[in-house]
Coordinates of C-alpha atoms in Angstrom, one line a residue:
M266 CA 145.1 -117.8 25.7
P267 CA 144.9 -114.9 27.3
R268 CA 141.1 -113.3 28.0
V269 CA 140.7 -109.4 27.3
S270 CA 138.1 -107.1 28.3
A271 CA 135.1 -107.3 26.1
S272 CA 134.9 -103.5 25.9
R273 CA 137.0 -103.8 22.2
L274 CA 134.4 -106.2 20.9
Q275 CA 131.4 -103.9 22.0
H276 CA 133.2 -101.1 20.3
V277 CA 133.4 -103.4 17.3
G278 CA 129.9 -104.4 17.3
R279 CA 128.5 -100.6 17.0
I280 CA 130.9 -99.9 14.3
F281 CA 129.8 -103.4 12.3
A282 CA 126.1 -102.4 13.0
Q283 CA 126.5 -99.2 10.8
E284 CA 127.5 -101.3 7.7
P285 CA 125.8 -101.0 4.9
A286 CA 127.2 -103.8 3.4
S287 CA 126.9 -106.4 6.3
R288 CA 125.2 -110.0 5.0
V289 CA 125.2 -111.2 8.7
S290 CA 124.4 -109.7 12.2
F291 CA 126.9 -109.0 14.6
P292 CA 125.6 -112.2 16.7
E293 CA 126.1 -114.1 13.8
L294 CA 129.5 -113.1 13.5
L295 CA 130.6 -113.7 17.1
K296 CA 129.1 -117.2 16.9
M297 CA 131.5 -117.5 13.4
A298 CA 134.4 -116.8 15.5
G299 CA 133.7 -119.0 18.5
T300 CA 132.1 -116.4 20.8
S301 CA 128.3 -115.1 21.5
A302 CA 126.6 -112.1 21.8
E303 CA 126.0 -113.0 25.5
A304 CA 129.5 -113.4 26.2
I305 CA 130.3 -109.6 25.8
E306 CA 127.5 -108.1 27.5
G307 CA 128.2 -106.2 30.7
P308 CA 131.0 -103.6 31.8
D309 CA 133.2 -106.8 33.1
A310 CA 132.8 -109.2 30.5
R311 CA 135.9 -110.8 29.2
V312 CA 136.7 -112.8 26.1
E313 CA 139.3 -115.0 24.9
L314 CA 142.0 -113.1 22.9
L315 CA 142.0 -115.3 19.9
H316 CA 138.1 -115.1 19.8
E317 CA 138.4 -111.2 19.5
A318 CA 141.1 -111.5 16.7
G319 CA 138.9 -113.9 15.0
V320 CA 135.7 -111.5 15.1
I321 CA 137.9 -109.1 13.6
E322 CA 139.3 -111.0 10.7
T323 CA 135.9 -112.5 10.1
A324 CA 134.3 -109.1 9.7
C325 CA 136.7 -108.0 7.1
H326 CA 135.9 -110.9 5.3
A327 CA 132.0 -110.6 5.6
L328 CA 132.2 -107.2 4.7
E329 CA 134.8 -107.5 1.9
D330 CA 136.6 -104.7 3.4
K331 CA 139.8 -104.8 4.8
T332 CA 139.9 -101.3 5.9
F333 CA 137.1 -102.2 8.5
A334 CA 139.8 -103.0 11.2
A335 CA 141.1 -99.8 10.8
R336 CA 138.1 -97.9 10.7
V337 CA 137.4 -99.7 13.9
G338 CA 140.6 -98.3 15.5
L339 CA 139.8 -94.7 14.1
G340 CA 136.4 -95.0 15.3
A341 CA 137.1 -94.6 19.0
R342 CA 136.0 -91.4 20.5
G343 CA 135.9 -89.9 23.9
P344 CA 137.2 -91.0 27.2
G345 CA 135.9 -94.2 28.5
T346 CA 138.3 -96.6 30.6
L347 CA 140.5 -95.6 33.6
V348 CA 143.3 -95.8 31.3
T349 CA 142.1 -93.2 28.9
Y350 CA 141.6 -90.8 32.0
I351 CA 145.1 -91.7 33.0
V352 CA 146.6 -90.9 29.9
R353 CA 144.7 -87.6 29.4
A354 CA 146.2 -86.5 32.7
S355 CA 149.8 -87.3 32.0
E356 CA 152.1 -84.6 31.4
T357 CA 154.0 -86.1 28.2
I358 CA 153.9 -88.6 25.5
G359 CA 156.6 -90.5 27.0
S360 CA 155.0 -90.8 30.7
A361 CA 151.5 -91.5 28.9
I362 CA 153.2 -94.8 27.2
T363 CA 154.9 -95.9 30.5
L364 CA 151.4 -95.6 32.3
T365 CA 149.4 -97.3 29.6
Q366 CA 152.1 -100.3 29.4
R367 CA 151.2 -100.7 33.1
F368 CA 147.5 -100.3 33.6
Y369 CA 146.3 -101.4 30.0
A370 CA 147.0 -104.9 31.2
M371 CA 143.6 -104.7 32.9
I372 CA 142.1 -104.7 29.5
D373 CA 144.5 -106.7 27.5
P374 CA 147.2 -108.5 29.7
D375 CA 149.1 -109.7 26.3
L376 CA 149.6 -106.1 24.2
K377 CA 152.9 -104.7 24.3
L378 CA 154.2 -101.3 23.8
D379 CA 157.6 -100.2 23.2
V380 CA 159.4 -97.2 22.3
I381 CA 162.6 -97.0 20.0
E382 CA 164.6 -93.9 19.6
H383 CA 166.8 -92.9 16.8
S384 CA 168.0 -89.4 16.0
D385 CA 165.7 -88.8 13.1
A386 CA 162.6 -90.3 14.7
Q387 CA 160.8 -92.4 17.2
W388 CA 158.8 -95.6 16.9
I389 CA 155.8 -96.8 19.4
T390 CA 155.7 -100.5 18.3
L391 CA 153.1 -102.8 18.8
D392 CA 153.4 -106.6 19.5
S393 CA 151.8 -109.6 21.1
N394 CA 152.9 -112.6 23.0
V395 CA 150.4 -115.0 21.7
I396 CA 148.7 -113.4 18.7
P397 CA 151.1 -113.6 15.8
A398 CA 150.5 -110.2 13.3
H399 CA 150.8 -112.4 10.5
Q400 CA 148.1 -115.0 11.3
Y401 CA 145.8 -111.9 12.5
P402 CA 147.0 -109.0 10.5
R403 CA 143.5 -107.0 10.3
H404 CA 143.4 -107.5 14.3
R405 CA 147.0 -105.8 14.5
E406 CA 145.8 -103.1 12.2
M407 CA 142.7 -102.2 14.4
L408 CA 145.0 -102.0 17.6
L409 CA 147.6 -100.0 16.0
F410 CA 145.2 -97.5 14.4
G411 CA 143.3 -97.1 17.4
L412 CA 146.7 -96.1 18.9
Y413 CA 147.1 -93.6 16.3
N414 CA 143.8 -92.2 16.9
R415 CA 144.2 -92.0 20.8
I416 CA 147.6 -90.0 20.3
Q417 CA 146.1 -87.4 17.9
Q418 CA 143.1 -87.1 20.2
F419 CA 145.4 -86.5 23.4
T420 CA 147.8 -84.0 21.5
S421 CA 144.9 -82.3 19.7
G422 CA 146.7 -83.2 16.6
E423 CA 149.7 -81.1 17.3
L424 CA 152.3 -83.7 17.7
G425 CA 153.5 -83.2 14.1
P426 CA 153.6 -85.7 11.2
I427 CA 152.9 -89.3 12.5
S428 CA 153.3 -92.4 9.9
I429 CA 151.9 -95.8 10.2
E430 CA 154.3 -98.7 9.5
L431 CA 152.8 -102.1 8.2
E432 CA 154.4 -105.5 7.6
T433 CA 152.1 -105.9 4.6
D434 CA 153.1 -106.1 1.0
D435 CA 149.6 -104.8 -0.1
I436 CA 150.5 -101.4 -1.4
D437 CA 146.8 -100.6 -2.4
H438 CA 145.3 -101.7 1.0
C439 CA 148.4 -99.0 2.5
A440 CA 147.0 -96.7 -0.1
L441 CA 143.3 -96.8 1.2
L442 CA 144.5 -96.8 4.7
S443 CA 146.5 -93.5 4.1
T444 CA 143.3 -91.7 2.9
L445 CA 141.2 -93.3 5.7
A446 CA 143.7 -91.9 8.3
E447 CA 144.9 -88.8 6.3
C448 CA 148.4 -89.8 7.4
D449 CA 151.4 -91.8 5.4
V450 CA 150.7 -95.6 5.6
E451 CA 154.0 -97.5 4.6
G452 CA 154.1 -101.5 4.1
F453 CA 157.0 -103.7 3.6
K454 CA 158.1 -102.6 7.2
S455 CA 159.5 -105.2 9.8
S456 CA 157.0 -104.5 12.3
Y457 CA 153.6 -102.5 13.2
A458 CA 154.4 -99.3 14.6
L459 CA 153.8 -95.4 14.7
R460 CA 156.6 -93.5 13.5
L461 CA 156.8 -90.1 15.3
P462 CA 158.9 -86.8 14.9
P463 CA 162.1 -86.8 17.0
N464 CA 161.9 -86.3 20.8
S465 CA 157.8 -86.9 20.4
T466 CA 157.8 -88.6 23.8
S467 CA 158.5 -85.4 25.7
F468 CA 155.7 -83.6 23.9
P469 CA 153.4 -81.9 26.5
I470 CA 149.6 -83.3 26.7
P471 CA 147.3 -80.3 26.8
T472 CA 144.9 -82.0 29.4
A473 CA 147.9 -82.9 31.7
D474 CA 146.8 -82.5 35.3
P475 CA 149.3 -83.7 38.0
V476 CA 147.1 -83.5 40.9
L477 CA 144.3 -85.7 39.0
L478 CA 146.9 -88.0 37.9
G479 CA 148.0 -88.8 41.3
H480 CA 144.4 -89.9 42.3
L481 CA 143.8 -92.0 39.3
H482 CA 147.2 -93.4 39.6
K483 CA 146.4 -94.9 42.8
H484 CA 143.1 -95.8 42.1
G485 CA 144.6 -97.9 39.3
E486 CA 147.3 -99.3 41.4
E487 CA 144.4 -100.4 43.4
Q488 CA 142.5 -102.1 40.7
L489 CA 145.8 -103.9 39.6
K490 CA 146.0 -105.5 42.9
S491 CA 142.3 -106.5 43.0
Q492 CA 142.8 -108.3 39.7
P493 CA 142.2 -112.0 40.0
D494 CA 145.5 -114.2 39.3
T495 CA 144.5 -115.9 36.2
L496 CA 146.0 -119.6 35.6
K497 CA 148.0 -119.7 32.5
S498 CA 146.3 -121.6 29.7
L499 CA 147.9 -124.7 27.9
S500 CA 148.9 -122.5 25.0
D501 CA 150.5 -120.1 27.3
K502 CA 152.5 -122.8 28.7
I503 CA 153.5 -124.0 25.5
V504 CA 154.6 -120.6 24.2
D505 CA 157.0 -120.4 27.4
L506 CA 158.3 -123.6 26.7
L507 CA 159.2 -122.7 23.0
G508 CA 160.6 -119.4 24.0
K509 CA 163.0 -121.1 26.5
R510 CA 164.0 -123.9 24.0
L511 CA 164.7 -121.6 20.8
P512 CA 166.9 -120.7 19.0
G513 CA 168.0 -124.2 18.9
P514 CA 166.7 -127.6 17.6
I515 CA 163.0 -127.2 17.0
P516 CA 161.3 -129.3 19.5
H517 CA 158.7 -131.8 18.7
G518 CA 155.2 -132.0 19.8
D519 CA 155.7 -135.3 21.6
E520 CA 158.7 -133.8 23.4
I521 CA 156.9 -130.7 24.9
A522 CA 153.7 -132.8 25.9
G523 CA 155.8 -135.2 27.8
V524 CA 157.2 -131.8 29.6
L525 CA 153.6 -130.9 30.6
G526 CA 152.7 -134.3 31.8
L527 CA 150.4 -135.0 28.8
T528 CA 150.1 -137.5 25.7
R529 CA 150.5 -135.8 22.5
R530 CA 146.7 -136.6 22.2
T531 CA 145.5 -135.0 25.2
M532 CA 147.6 -131.9 24.1
T533 CA 145.9 -131.6 20.8
R534 CA 142.6 -131.9 22.1
H535 CA 143.1 -129.4 24.9
L536 CA 144.9 -126.9 22.0
S537 CA 141.8 -127.5 19.9
A538 CA 139.3 -126.5 22.5
E539 CA 141.5 -123.0 22.8
G540 CA 141.1 -122.9 19.2
T541 CA 144.8 -123.4 18.4
S542 CA 147.3 -126.2 17.7
F543 CA 150.8 -127.0 18.7
K544 CA 152.2 -126.3 15.0
A545 CA 150.2 -122.6 15.0
L546 CA 152.1 -122.0 18.5
L547 CA 155.4 -123.2 16.9
D548 CA 155.1 -121.5 13.7
G549 CA 153.9 -118.2 15.8
V550 CA 157.0 -118.5 18.1
L551 CA 159.4 -119.2 15.2
C552 CA 158.1 -116.4 12.9
D553 CA 158.2 -113.7 15.8
L554 CA 161.7 -115.1 16.9
S555 CA 163.3 -114.9 13.5
K556 CA 161.7 -111.4 13.0
R557 CA 163.5 -110.4 16.3
M558 CA 166.8 -111.9 15.0
L559 CA 166.6 -110.2 11.5
R560 CA 165.7 -106.9 12.9
A561 CA 168.8 -107.3 15.3
G562 CA 170.9 -107.7 11.9
E563 CA 171.7 -111.5 11.9
G564 CA 172.1 -112.8 8.4
V565 CA 169.5 -115.3 7.0
A566 CA 171.7 -118.4 6.7
R567 CA 172.6 -117.6 10.4
V568 CA 169.1 -117.3 11.7
A569 CA 168.2 -120.5 9.5
F570 CA 171.0 -122.5 11.5
M571 CA 170.1 -120.8 15.1
L572 CA 166.2 -121.7 14.8
G573 CA 167.3 -125.5 13.8
F574 CA 166.4 -125.5 10.2
A575 CA 168.0 -127.9 7.7
D576 CA 169.3 -125.3 5.5
Q577 CA 168.9 -121.6 4.3
A578 CA 166.3 -122.2 1.8
A579 CA 163.8 -124.5 4.2
F580 CA 164.0 -121.5 6.4
S581 CA 163.4 -119.0 3.8
V582 CA 160.3 -121.3 2.4
A583 CA 158.9 -121.3 6.0
F584 CA 159.5 -117.4 6.2
K585 CA 157.5 -116.9 3.2
R586 CA 154.7 -118.8 4.1
W587 CA 154.4 -117.1 7.5
T588 CA 154.8 -113.5 6.3
G589 CA 153.9 -113.7 2.6
G590 CA 157.6 -112.2 1.9
T591 CA 161.2 -113.4 1.7
P592 CA 163.7 -113.1 5.1
A593 CA 166.0 -111.1 3.2
R594 CA 163.4 -108.5 2.0
F595 CA 162.3 -108.5 5.7
R596 CA 165.8 -107.9 6.8
R597 CA 166.2 -105.0 4.5
A598 CA 163.1 -103.5 5.7
G599 CA 164.3 -103.6 9.3
R600 CA 165.6 -100.7 11.3

């Protein structure tokens, strides 16, 4: 699994410490999620992405409050990272997104932003290669509400109506989040995204500074070059292999282990040490691939066939287990 800057978890800790309903300390919470307080100390500390996601989910369970993740995202205030300064100095929302895609890799190499344009609106989608949203929905909400918060800050709240789209079917949860963020939060969507008014990417950022941006951009490129090359984890390698073999017959664990030169038992042991399993990785890849195909307009029966399921019914059962909803409903919600 990728390692990410511990700065986000440090922020989580500050917010969690203010929670009156907390029955455990933040160090205890970190331990429950597989990491430690010492692991996140210092400006250069990095943690496993899976551990970060686990902390967010565990915190929501400990507080019995699913809105905690969104509150963490909304709670970030003021500049702090190089990426933040670069975005503030950018000329438009579009250029800020482009630069964020490049330089945010220093904080989180897994996070993906994409812009989808239609005549009546634009969407900024948020996705991940290794953390399926259906497995860690609160983590995805933290990132998405954080992105919403940053855009509001950078545009001084003048961009226009922004709505937040979630895959959840929990309408009550959406209502609570809508009140919290003071914007529309809609469920039953096909992705985690911000819906912006038309032509929002050309919206000028009030704090734009081309001269400063030039210096920051140069500094950012130097930092990128100095980043150590990281070896791919076993999880990453398996996800890559599965991505190359799918759509098609669903690979067995023994087959993938053989390609990697491992026994099935050794592969299982290493994946367990990384906090995951072959089944979890396979489910994540199948779920994300099926979502992309359904969003692209493929029929449910065709997706089931292309992903190697015995029939449409078997695929529908699996999809509902992954997401909580049926593929037909998900397809209708797609853009």
